[in-house]
Short mmCIF file of C-alpha atoms in Angstrom, two decimals:
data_model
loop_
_atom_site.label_atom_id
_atom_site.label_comp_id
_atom_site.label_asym_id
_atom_site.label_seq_id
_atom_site.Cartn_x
_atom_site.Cartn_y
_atom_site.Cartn_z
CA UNK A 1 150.28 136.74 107.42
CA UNK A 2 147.78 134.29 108.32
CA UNK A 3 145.63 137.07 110.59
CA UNK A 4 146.24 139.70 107.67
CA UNK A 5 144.45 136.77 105.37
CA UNK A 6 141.84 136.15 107.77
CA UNK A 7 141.03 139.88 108.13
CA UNK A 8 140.92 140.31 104.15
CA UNK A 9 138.53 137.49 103.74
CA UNK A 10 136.19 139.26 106.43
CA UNK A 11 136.26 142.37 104.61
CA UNK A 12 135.62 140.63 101.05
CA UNK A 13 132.93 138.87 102.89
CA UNK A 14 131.09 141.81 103.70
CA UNK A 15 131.95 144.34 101.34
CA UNK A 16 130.36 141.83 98.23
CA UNK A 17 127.46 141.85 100.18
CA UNK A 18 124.81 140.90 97.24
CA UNK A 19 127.45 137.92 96.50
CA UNK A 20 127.73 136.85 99.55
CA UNK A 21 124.32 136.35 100.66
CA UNK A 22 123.41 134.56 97.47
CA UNK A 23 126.28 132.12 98.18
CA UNK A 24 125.34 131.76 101.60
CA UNK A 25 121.26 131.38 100.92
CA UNK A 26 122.42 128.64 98.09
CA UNK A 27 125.16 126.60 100.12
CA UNK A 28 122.60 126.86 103.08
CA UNK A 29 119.47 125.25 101.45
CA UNK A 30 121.90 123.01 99.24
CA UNK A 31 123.22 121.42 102.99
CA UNK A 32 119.95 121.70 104.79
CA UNK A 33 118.39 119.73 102.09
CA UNK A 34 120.78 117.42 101.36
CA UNK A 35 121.94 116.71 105.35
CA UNK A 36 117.88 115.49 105.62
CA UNK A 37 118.06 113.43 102.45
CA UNK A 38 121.43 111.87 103.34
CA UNK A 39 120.06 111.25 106.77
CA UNK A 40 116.25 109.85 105.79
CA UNK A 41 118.05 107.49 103.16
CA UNK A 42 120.51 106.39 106.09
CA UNK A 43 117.94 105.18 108.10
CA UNK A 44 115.61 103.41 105.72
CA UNK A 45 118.74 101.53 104.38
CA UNK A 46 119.47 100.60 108.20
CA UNK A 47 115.53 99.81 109.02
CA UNK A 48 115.72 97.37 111.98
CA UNK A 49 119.60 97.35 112.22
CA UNK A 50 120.07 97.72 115.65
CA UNK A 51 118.97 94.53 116.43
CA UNK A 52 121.69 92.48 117.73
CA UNK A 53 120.68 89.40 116.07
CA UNK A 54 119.35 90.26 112.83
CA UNK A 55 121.55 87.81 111.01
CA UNK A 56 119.24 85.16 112.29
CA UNK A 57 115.79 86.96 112.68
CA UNK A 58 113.79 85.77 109.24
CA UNK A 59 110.01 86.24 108.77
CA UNK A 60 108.14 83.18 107.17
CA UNK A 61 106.28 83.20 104.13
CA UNK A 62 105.15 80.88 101.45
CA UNK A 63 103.83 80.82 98.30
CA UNK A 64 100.74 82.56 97.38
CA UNK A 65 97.82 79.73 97.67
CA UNK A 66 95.87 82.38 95.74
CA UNK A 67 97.31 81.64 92.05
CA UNK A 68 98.66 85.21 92.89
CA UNK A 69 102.63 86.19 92.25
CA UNK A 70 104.42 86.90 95.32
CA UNK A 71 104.66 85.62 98.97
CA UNK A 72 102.14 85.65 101.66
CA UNK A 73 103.40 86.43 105.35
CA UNK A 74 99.95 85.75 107.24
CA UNK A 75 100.55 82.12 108.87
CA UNK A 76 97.74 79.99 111.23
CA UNK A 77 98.00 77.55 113.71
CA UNK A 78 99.72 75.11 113.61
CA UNK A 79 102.88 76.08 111.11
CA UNK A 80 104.44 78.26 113.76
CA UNK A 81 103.95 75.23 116.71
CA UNK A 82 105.24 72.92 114.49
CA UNK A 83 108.20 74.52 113.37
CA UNK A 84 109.86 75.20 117.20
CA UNK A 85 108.26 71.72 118.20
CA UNK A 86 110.17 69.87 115.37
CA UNK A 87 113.38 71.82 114.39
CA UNK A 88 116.15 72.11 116.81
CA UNK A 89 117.43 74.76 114.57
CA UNK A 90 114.80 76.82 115.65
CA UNK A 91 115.92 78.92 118.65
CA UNK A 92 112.45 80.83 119.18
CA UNK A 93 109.54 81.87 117.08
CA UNK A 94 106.77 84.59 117.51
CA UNK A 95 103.25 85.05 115.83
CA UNK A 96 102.46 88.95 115.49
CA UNK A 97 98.72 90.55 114.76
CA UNK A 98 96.61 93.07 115.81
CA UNK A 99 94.29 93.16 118.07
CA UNK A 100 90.76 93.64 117.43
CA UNK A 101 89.14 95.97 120.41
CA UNK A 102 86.16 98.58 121.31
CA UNK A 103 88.52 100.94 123.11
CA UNK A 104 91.31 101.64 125.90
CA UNK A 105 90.80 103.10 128.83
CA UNK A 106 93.17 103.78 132.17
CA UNK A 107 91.78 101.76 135.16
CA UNK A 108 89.42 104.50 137.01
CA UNK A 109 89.14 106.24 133.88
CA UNK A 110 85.67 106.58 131.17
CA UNK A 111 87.94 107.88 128.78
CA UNK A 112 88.57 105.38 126.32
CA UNK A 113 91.01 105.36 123.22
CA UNK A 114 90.10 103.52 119.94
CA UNK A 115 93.26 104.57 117.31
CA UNK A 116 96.18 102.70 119.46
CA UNK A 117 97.88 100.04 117.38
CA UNK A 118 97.46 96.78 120.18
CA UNK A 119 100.05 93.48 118.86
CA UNK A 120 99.12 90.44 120.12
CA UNK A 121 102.11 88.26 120.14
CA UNK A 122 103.70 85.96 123.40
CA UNK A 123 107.22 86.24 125.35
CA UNK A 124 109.33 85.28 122.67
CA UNK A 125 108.42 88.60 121.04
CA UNK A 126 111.46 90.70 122.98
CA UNK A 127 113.80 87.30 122.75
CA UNK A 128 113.63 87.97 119.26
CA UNK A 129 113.62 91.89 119.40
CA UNK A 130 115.57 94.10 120.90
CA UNK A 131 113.21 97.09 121.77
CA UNK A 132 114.61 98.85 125.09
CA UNK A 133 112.29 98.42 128.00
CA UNK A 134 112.70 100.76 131.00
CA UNK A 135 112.65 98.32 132.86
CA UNK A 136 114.87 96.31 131.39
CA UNK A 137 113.23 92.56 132.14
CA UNK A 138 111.36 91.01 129.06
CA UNK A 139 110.77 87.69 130.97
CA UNK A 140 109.16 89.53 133.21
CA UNK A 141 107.04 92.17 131.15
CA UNK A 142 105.79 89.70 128.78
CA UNK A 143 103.39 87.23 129.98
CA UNK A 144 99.72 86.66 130.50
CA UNK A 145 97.51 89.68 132.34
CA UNK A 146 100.13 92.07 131.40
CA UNK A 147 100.78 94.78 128.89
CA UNK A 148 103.54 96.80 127.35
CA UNK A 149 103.03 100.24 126.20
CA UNK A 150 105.42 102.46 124.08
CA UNK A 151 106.36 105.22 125.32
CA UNK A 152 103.70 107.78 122.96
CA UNK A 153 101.07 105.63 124.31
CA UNK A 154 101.75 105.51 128.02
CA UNK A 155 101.86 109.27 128.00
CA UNK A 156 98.52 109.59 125.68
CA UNK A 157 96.52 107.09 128.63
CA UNK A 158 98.42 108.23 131.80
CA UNK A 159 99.49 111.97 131.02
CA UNK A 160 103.26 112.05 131.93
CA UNK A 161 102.64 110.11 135.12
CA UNK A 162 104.16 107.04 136.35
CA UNK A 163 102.13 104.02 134.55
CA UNK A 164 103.67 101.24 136.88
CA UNK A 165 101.92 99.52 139.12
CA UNK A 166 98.82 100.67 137.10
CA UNK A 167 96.73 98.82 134.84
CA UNK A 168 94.29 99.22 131.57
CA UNK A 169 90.93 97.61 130.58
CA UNK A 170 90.63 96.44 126.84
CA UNK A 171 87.09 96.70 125.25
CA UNK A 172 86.45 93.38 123.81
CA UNK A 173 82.73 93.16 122.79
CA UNK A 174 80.92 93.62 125.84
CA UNK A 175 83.59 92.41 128.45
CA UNK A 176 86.60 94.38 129.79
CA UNK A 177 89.92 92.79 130.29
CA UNK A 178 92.24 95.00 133.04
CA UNK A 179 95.93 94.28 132.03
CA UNK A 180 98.78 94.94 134.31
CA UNK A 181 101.12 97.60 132.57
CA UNK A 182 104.43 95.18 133.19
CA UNK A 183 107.00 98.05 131.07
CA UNK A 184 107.13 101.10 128.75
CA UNK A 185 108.98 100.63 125.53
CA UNK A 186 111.26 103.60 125.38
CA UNK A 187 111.51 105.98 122.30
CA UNK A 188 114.02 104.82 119.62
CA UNK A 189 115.54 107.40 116.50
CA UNK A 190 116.39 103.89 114.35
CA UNK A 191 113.97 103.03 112.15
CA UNK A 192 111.40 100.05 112.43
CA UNK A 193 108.89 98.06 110.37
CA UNK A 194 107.01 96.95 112.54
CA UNK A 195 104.88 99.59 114.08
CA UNK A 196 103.14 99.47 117.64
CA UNK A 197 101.75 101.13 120.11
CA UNK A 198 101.56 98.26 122.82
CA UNK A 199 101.93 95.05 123.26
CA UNK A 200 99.64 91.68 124.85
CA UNK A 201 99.35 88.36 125.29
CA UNK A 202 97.32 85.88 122.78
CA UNK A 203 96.21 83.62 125.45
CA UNK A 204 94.37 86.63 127.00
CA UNK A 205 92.25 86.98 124.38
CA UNK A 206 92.56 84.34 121.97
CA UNK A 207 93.96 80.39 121.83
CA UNK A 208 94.86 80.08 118.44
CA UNK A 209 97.82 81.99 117.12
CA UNK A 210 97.49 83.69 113.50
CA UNK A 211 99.74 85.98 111.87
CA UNK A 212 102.74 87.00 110.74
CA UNK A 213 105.86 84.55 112.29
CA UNK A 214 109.40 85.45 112.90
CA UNK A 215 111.25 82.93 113.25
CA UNK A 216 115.10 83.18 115.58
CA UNK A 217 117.75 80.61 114.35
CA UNK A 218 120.06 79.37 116.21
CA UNK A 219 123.77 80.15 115.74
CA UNK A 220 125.60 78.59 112.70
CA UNK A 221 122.19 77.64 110.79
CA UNK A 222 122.79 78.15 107.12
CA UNK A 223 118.72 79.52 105.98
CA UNK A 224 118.96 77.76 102.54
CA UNK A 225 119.58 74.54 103.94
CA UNK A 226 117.25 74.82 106.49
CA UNK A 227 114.66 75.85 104.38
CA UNK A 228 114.82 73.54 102.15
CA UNK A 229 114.31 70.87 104.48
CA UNK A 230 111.37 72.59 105.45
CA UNK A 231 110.32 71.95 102.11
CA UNK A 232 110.99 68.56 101.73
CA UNK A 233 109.07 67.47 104.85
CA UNK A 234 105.97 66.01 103.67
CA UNK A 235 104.25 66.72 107.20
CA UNK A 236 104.83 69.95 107.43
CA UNK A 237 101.60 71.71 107.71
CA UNK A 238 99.79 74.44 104.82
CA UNK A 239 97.04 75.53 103.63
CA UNK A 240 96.52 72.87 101.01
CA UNK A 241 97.38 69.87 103.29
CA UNK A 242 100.66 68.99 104.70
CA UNK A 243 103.59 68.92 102.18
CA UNK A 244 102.09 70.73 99.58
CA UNK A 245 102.72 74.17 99.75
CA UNK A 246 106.68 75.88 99.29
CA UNK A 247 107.40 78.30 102.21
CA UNK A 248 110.68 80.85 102.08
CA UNK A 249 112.91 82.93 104.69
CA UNK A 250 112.84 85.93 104.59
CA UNK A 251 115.71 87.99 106.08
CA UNK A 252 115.18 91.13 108.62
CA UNK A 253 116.92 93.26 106.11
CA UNK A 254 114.48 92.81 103.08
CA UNK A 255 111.39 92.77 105.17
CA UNK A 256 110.79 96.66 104.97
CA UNK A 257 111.11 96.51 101.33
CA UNK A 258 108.58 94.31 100.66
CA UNK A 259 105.85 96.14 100.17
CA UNK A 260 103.07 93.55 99.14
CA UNK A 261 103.37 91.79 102.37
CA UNK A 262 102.72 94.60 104.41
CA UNK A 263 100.00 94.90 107.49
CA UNK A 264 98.26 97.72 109.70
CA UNK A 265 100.81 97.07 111.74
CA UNK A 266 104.18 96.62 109.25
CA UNK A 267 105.87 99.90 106.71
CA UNK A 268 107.35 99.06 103.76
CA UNK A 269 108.88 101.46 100.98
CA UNK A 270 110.32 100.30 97.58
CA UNK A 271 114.09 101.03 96.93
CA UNK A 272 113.55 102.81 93.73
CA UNK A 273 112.16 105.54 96.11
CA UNK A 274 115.40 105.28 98.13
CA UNK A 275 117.70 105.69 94.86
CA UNK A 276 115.28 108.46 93.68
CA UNK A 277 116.45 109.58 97.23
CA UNK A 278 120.20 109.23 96.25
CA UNK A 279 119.80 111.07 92.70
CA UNK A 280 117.82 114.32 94.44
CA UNK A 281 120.11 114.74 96.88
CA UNK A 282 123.37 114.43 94.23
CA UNK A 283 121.64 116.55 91.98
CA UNK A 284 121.18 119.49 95.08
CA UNK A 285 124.64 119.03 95.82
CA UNK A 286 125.57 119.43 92.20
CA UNK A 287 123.18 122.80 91.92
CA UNK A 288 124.98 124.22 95.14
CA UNK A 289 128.59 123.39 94.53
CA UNK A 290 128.03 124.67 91.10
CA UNK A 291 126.64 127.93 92.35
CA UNK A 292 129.10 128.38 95.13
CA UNK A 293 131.99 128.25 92.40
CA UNK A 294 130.11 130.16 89.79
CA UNK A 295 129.19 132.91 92.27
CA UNK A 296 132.37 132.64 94.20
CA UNK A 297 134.39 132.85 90.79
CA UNK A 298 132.52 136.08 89.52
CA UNK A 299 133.12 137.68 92.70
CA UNK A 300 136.75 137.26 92.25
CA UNK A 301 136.82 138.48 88.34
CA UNK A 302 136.24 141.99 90.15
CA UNK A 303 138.97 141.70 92.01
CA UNK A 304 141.56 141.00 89.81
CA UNK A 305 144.04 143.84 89.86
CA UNK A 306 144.30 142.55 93.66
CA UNK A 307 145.72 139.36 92.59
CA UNK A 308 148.17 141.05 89.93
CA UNK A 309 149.48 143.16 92.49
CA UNK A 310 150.41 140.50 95.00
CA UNK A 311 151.73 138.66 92.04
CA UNK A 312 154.15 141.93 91.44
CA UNK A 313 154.71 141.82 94.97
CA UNK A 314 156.39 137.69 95.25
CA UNK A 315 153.15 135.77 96.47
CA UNK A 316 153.11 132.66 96.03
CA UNK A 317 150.77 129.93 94.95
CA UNK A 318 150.95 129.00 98.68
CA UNK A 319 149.36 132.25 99.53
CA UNK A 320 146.92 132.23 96.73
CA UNK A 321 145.94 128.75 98.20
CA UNK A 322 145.69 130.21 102.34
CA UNK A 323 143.59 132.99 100.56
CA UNK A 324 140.86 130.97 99.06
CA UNK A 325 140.98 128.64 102.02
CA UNK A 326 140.18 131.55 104.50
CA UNK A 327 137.33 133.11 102.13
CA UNK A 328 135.73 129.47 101.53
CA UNK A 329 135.85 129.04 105.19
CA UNK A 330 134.43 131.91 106.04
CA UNK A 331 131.04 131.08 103.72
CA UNK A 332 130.73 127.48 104.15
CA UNK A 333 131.00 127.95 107.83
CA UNK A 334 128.17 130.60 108.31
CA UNK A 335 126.42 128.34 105.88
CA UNK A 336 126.69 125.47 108.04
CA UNK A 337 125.01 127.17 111.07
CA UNK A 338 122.60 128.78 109.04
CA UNK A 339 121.61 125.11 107.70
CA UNK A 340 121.23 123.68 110.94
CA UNK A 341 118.44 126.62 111.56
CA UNK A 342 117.05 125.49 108.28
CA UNK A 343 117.03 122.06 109.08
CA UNK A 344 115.19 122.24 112.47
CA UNK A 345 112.53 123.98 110.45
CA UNK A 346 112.45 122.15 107.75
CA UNK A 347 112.21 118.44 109.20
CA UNK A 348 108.52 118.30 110.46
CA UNK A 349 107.25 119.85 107.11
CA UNK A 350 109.57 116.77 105.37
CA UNK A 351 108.31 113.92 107.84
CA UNK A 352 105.02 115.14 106.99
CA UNK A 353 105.48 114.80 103.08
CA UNK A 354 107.35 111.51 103.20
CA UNK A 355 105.61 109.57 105.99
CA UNK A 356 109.01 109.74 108.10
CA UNK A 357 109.90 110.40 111.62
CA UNK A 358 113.44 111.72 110.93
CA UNK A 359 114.95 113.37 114.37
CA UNK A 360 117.13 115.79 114.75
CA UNK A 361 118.91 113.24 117.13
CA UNK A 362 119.25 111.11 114.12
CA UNK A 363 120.73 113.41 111.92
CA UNK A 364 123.35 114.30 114.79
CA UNK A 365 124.59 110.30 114.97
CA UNK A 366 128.32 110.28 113.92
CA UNK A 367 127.92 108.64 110.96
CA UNK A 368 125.53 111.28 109.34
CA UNK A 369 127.83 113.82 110.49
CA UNK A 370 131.22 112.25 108.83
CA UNK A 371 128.94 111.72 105.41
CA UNK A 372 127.71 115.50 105.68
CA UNK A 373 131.39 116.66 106.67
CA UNK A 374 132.99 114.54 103.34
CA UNK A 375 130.28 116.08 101.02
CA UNK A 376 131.03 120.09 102.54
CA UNK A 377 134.99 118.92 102.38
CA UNK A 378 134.89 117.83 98.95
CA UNK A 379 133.10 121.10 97.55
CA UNK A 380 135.34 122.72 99.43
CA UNK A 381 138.61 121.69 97.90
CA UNK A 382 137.12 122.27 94.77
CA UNK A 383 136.60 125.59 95.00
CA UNK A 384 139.61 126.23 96.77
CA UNK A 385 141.55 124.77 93.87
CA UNK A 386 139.55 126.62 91.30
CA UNK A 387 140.28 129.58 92.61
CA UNK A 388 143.69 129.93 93.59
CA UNK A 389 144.73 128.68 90.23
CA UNK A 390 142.52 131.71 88.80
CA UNK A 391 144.65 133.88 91.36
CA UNK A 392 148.02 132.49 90.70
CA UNK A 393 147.55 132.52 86.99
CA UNK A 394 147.34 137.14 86.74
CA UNK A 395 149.49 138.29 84.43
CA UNK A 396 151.00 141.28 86.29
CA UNK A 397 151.13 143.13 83.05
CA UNK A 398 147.64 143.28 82.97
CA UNK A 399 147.07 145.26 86.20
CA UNK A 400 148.01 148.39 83.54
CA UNK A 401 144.93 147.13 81.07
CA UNK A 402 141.55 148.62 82.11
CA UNK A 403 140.16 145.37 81.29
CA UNK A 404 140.16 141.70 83.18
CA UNK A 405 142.44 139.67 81.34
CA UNK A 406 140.18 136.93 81.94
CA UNK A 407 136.66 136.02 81.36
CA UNK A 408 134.50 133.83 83.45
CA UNK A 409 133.63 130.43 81.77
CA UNK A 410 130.25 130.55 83.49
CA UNK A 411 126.76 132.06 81.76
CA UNK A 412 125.67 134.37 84.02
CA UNK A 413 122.39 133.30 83.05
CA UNK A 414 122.90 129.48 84.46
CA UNK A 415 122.59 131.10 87.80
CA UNK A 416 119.12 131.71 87.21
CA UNK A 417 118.31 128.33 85.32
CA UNK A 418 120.06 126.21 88.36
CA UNK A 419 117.69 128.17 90.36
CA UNK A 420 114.44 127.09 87.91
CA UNK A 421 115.97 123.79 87.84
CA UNK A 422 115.74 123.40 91.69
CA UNK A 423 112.47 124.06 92.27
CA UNK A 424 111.31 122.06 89.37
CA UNK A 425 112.64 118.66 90.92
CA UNK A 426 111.29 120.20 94.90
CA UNK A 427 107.77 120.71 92.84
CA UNK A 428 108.03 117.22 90.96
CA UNK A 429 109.43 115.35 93.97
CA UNK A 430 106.59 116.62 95.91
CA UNK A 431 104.08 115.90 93.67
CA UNK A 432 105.23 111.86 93.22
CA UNK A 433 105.19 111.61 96.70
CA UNK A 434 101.73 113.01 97.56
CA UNK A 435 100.41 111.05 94.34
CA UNK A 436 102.03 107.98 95.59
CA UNK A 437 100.17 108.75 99.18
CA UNK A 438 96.78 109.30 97.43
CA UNK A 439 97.18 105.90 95.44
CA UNK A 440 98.04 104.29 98.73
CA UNK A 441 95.25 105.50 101.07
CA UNK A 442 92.74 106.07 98.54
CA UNK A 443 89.11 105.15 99.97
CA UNK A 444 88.14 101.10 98.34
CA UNK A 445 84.21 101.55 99.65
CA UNK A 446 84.95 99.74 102.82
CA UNK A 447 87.17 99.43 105.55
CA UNK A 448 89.50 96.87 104.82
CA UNK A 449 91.13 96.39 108.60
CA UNK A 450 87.13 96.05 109.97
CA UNK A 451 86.56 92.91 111.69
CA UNK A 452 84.02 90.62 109.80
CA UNK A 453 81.89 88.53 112.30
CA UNK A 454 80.94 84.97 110.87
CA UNK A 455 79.37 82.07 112.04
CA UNK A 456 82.52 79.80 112.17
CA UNK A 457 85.12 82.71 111.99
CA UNK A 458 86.15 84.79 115.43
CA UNK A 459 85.63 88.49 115.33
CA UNK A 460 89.32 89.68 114.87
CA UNK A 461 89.83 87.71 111.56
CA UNK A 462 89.66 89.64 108.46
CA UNK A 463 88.64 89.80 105.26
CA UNK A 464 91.80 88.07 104.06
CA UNK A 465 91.67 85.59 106.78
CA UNK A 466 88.13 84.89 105.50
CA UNK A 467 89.21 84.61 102.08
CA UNK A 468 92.07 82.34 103.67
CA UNK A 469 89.49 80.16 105.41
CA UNK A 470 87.12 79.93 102.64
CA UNK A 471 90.34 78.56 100.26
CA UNK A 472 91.43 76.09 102.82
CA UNK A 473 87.71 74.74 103.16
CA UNK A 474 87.01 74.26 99.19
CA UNK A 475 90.48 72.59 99.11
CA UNK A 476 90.29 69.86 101.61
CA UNK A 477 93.01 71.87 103.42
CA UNK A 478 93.58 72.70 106.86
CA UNK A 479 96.49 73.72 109.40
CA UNK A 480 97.83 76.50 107.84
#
């Protein structure tokens, strides 16, 4: 019976061949879709996850000396030295910026590259982050005279050869600094806010530490307490003289949502744009369920002398229920590899529009798979119960009428709206996102990551560490 059913379905399948090809083009772009929405929200939710301990990894921040609302992340010498110097609940801290340089170039080489994203930071960097190293050995790749590379960048200078035991000269000024390259950072599909393309030490270039601090806590250490000790030590150094300014923890987790505190070297995105996310995607898989069943259900109106006669015949609900369970099958499964082709297409075009770099690998991780798979189930037993209801409930008597005995409950004419509807929220969606990108990287009339060269100031501090210096000076401040 089972074969017989299987058989029947297959012939259905391609005898309703306008049908089926709708329902197949709509379940299709209804999965591709929502598979890559499902999977980019996934990952931004899970931004710097896989870092085994970021319970206990907080970024610093204090109160806006500026009269400004909000935090500010970017700390000076000596708040991060003080902290690890007086705080035995401190298990490491790290100071991240960017380095300010006149190009990179491959020892032996003239070629030099000037858009690589260079963090100077010091060896408790990959104590506090767990970014794979080929190498495996971060007390041994970070260090003075040495330099990590990702793994983008060590192909872009050394063109898929071996960049051990090989070094690079940074362009500072006039001078040239050769750095050992220690390790390659490899490739990771989890998401990140920090964003790098290599990695040096401050004392090669600089001796005072400025930037953004992560702080490691050791095991146990409640932050609120801790914090607020912070706060109550009246030595504790800040921009307006020790004591007097309120600093925070923030956690790992909330760091990539900030998105006032970010840096040329730090992504942020808000979470309205994440449950905007969450609403699309329902909304697609609304539109294609709904199409499935309406299309699915007209297709079987045709048929419904069929279903009288195997009514006249004994079947039973059972059978009506292995029926629709075979012809489901058959679409959502052809649908499912025809998705995947749509995907694969599809993604660079979408990392493009949303500033993502979704993988396929990413999208293959088990737990984007079961989500998919209980989103396809779902519509399927919905359908399936839909149907074989409609089947089971023939009147045999009316296989003698010329006319169905039932009518479908669905306007035709939806079809076509659903359709409209769709690529209304594509176009809209689109449009936000490309506004929000305009708003974002709109030209100001300057440069704002330029170095500024002043008297008293060194060459890699910016504008807002100008600003920064110029507030602490007018306020009798100093330290932070």
């Amino acid at each position: 019976m089972i074969k017989h059913i299987f058989l029947l379905s297959l012939r259905n399948f391609f005898k309703n061949k306008v049908y089926s090809l709708a329902i197949i083009l709509s379940l299709a772009l209804g999965f591709a879709i929502s598979n890559v929405l499902i999977g980019f929200t996934f990952r931004e939710l899970n931004t710097d996850s896989f870092h085994a301990k970021k319970d206990r990894i907080f970024r610093l921040v204090c109160e806006d000396p500026f009269g400004r609302d909000g935090m500010m992340s970017f700390m000076k010498s000596p708040v991060p030295e003080y902290l690890e110097d007086n705080y035995a609940e401190i298990e490491a801290t790290t100071v991240v910026n960017t380095l300010r340089y006149n190009g990179i170039s491959k020892d032996g080489s003239p070629d030099s590259f000037y858009d690589l994203t260079i963090l100077l930071t010091d060896s408790s960097f990959l104590k506090i982050f767990d970014f794979d190293l080929m190498e495996g050995n971060p007390e041994y790749s970070a260090g003075p005279g040495k330099m990590i590379l990702t793994e983008e960048s060590s192909r872009l200078l050394f063109n898929h050869s071996s960049p051990f035991t090989r070094s690079a000269n940074i362009s500072i000024d006039s001078s040239k600094i050769p750095l050992e390259i220690s390790d390659i950072i490899e490739g990771s599909i989890e998401n990140s806010h920090l964003v790098f393309d290599g990695l040096v030490y401050y004392s090669d270039f600089i001796d005072e530490q400025a930037g953004i601090s992560y702080i490691l806590l050791n095991k146990g250490i409640h932050p609120e307490e801790f914090i607020s000790k912070i706060n109550n030590d009246a030595s504790m150094p800040s921009v307006l003289g020790p004591g007097k300014i309120n600093y925070h923890l923030q956690e790992l987790e909330d760091i990539y949502f900030d998105e006032g505190n970010t840096r040329n070297f730090s992504k942020a995105r808000g979470k309205l744009f994440l449950w905007i996310s969450w609403a699309v995607t329902l909304t697609i898989l609304s539109l294609a369920g709904f199409n499935f069943l309406n299309l699915f259900f007209n297709a079987f109106l045709k048929r419904w002398k069929e279903f009288g006669m195997k009514k006249v015949l004994g079947a039973a609900l059972r059978t009506f229920r292995l029926t629709a369970i075979f012809e489901v099958s058959v679409y959502i499964i052809i649908s499912f590899f025809l998705s995947l082709l749509i995907t694969y297409t599809f993604l660079p075009w979408f990392n493009a529009v949303i500033a993502t770099d979704l993988t396929i690998d990413y999208l293959s991780d088990l737990r984007i798979v079961l989500l998919a798979g209980v989103v396809i189930l779902v519509i399927a037993i919905l359908v399936i119960l839909k149907l074989s209801n409609y089947m089971f409930s023939i009147n045999p008597v009316s296989i003698f009428n010329q006319r169905s005995p039932l009518k479908s409950g669905f306007n035709r004419y939806m079809l076509g709206f659903q359709f409209v509807i769709s690529v209304m929220l594509l176009v809209c969606a689109i449009t936000i996102i490309r506004q929000t990108n305009f708003i974002q990287e709109k030209p100001l009339g300057f440069n704002r990551d330029i170095p500024v060269s002043y008297t008293h100031l060194r060459a890699h501090e910016t504008i807002h560490a100008i600003a920064y210096a110029v507030f602490c000076l007018k306020n009798g401040g100093g330290g932070g």
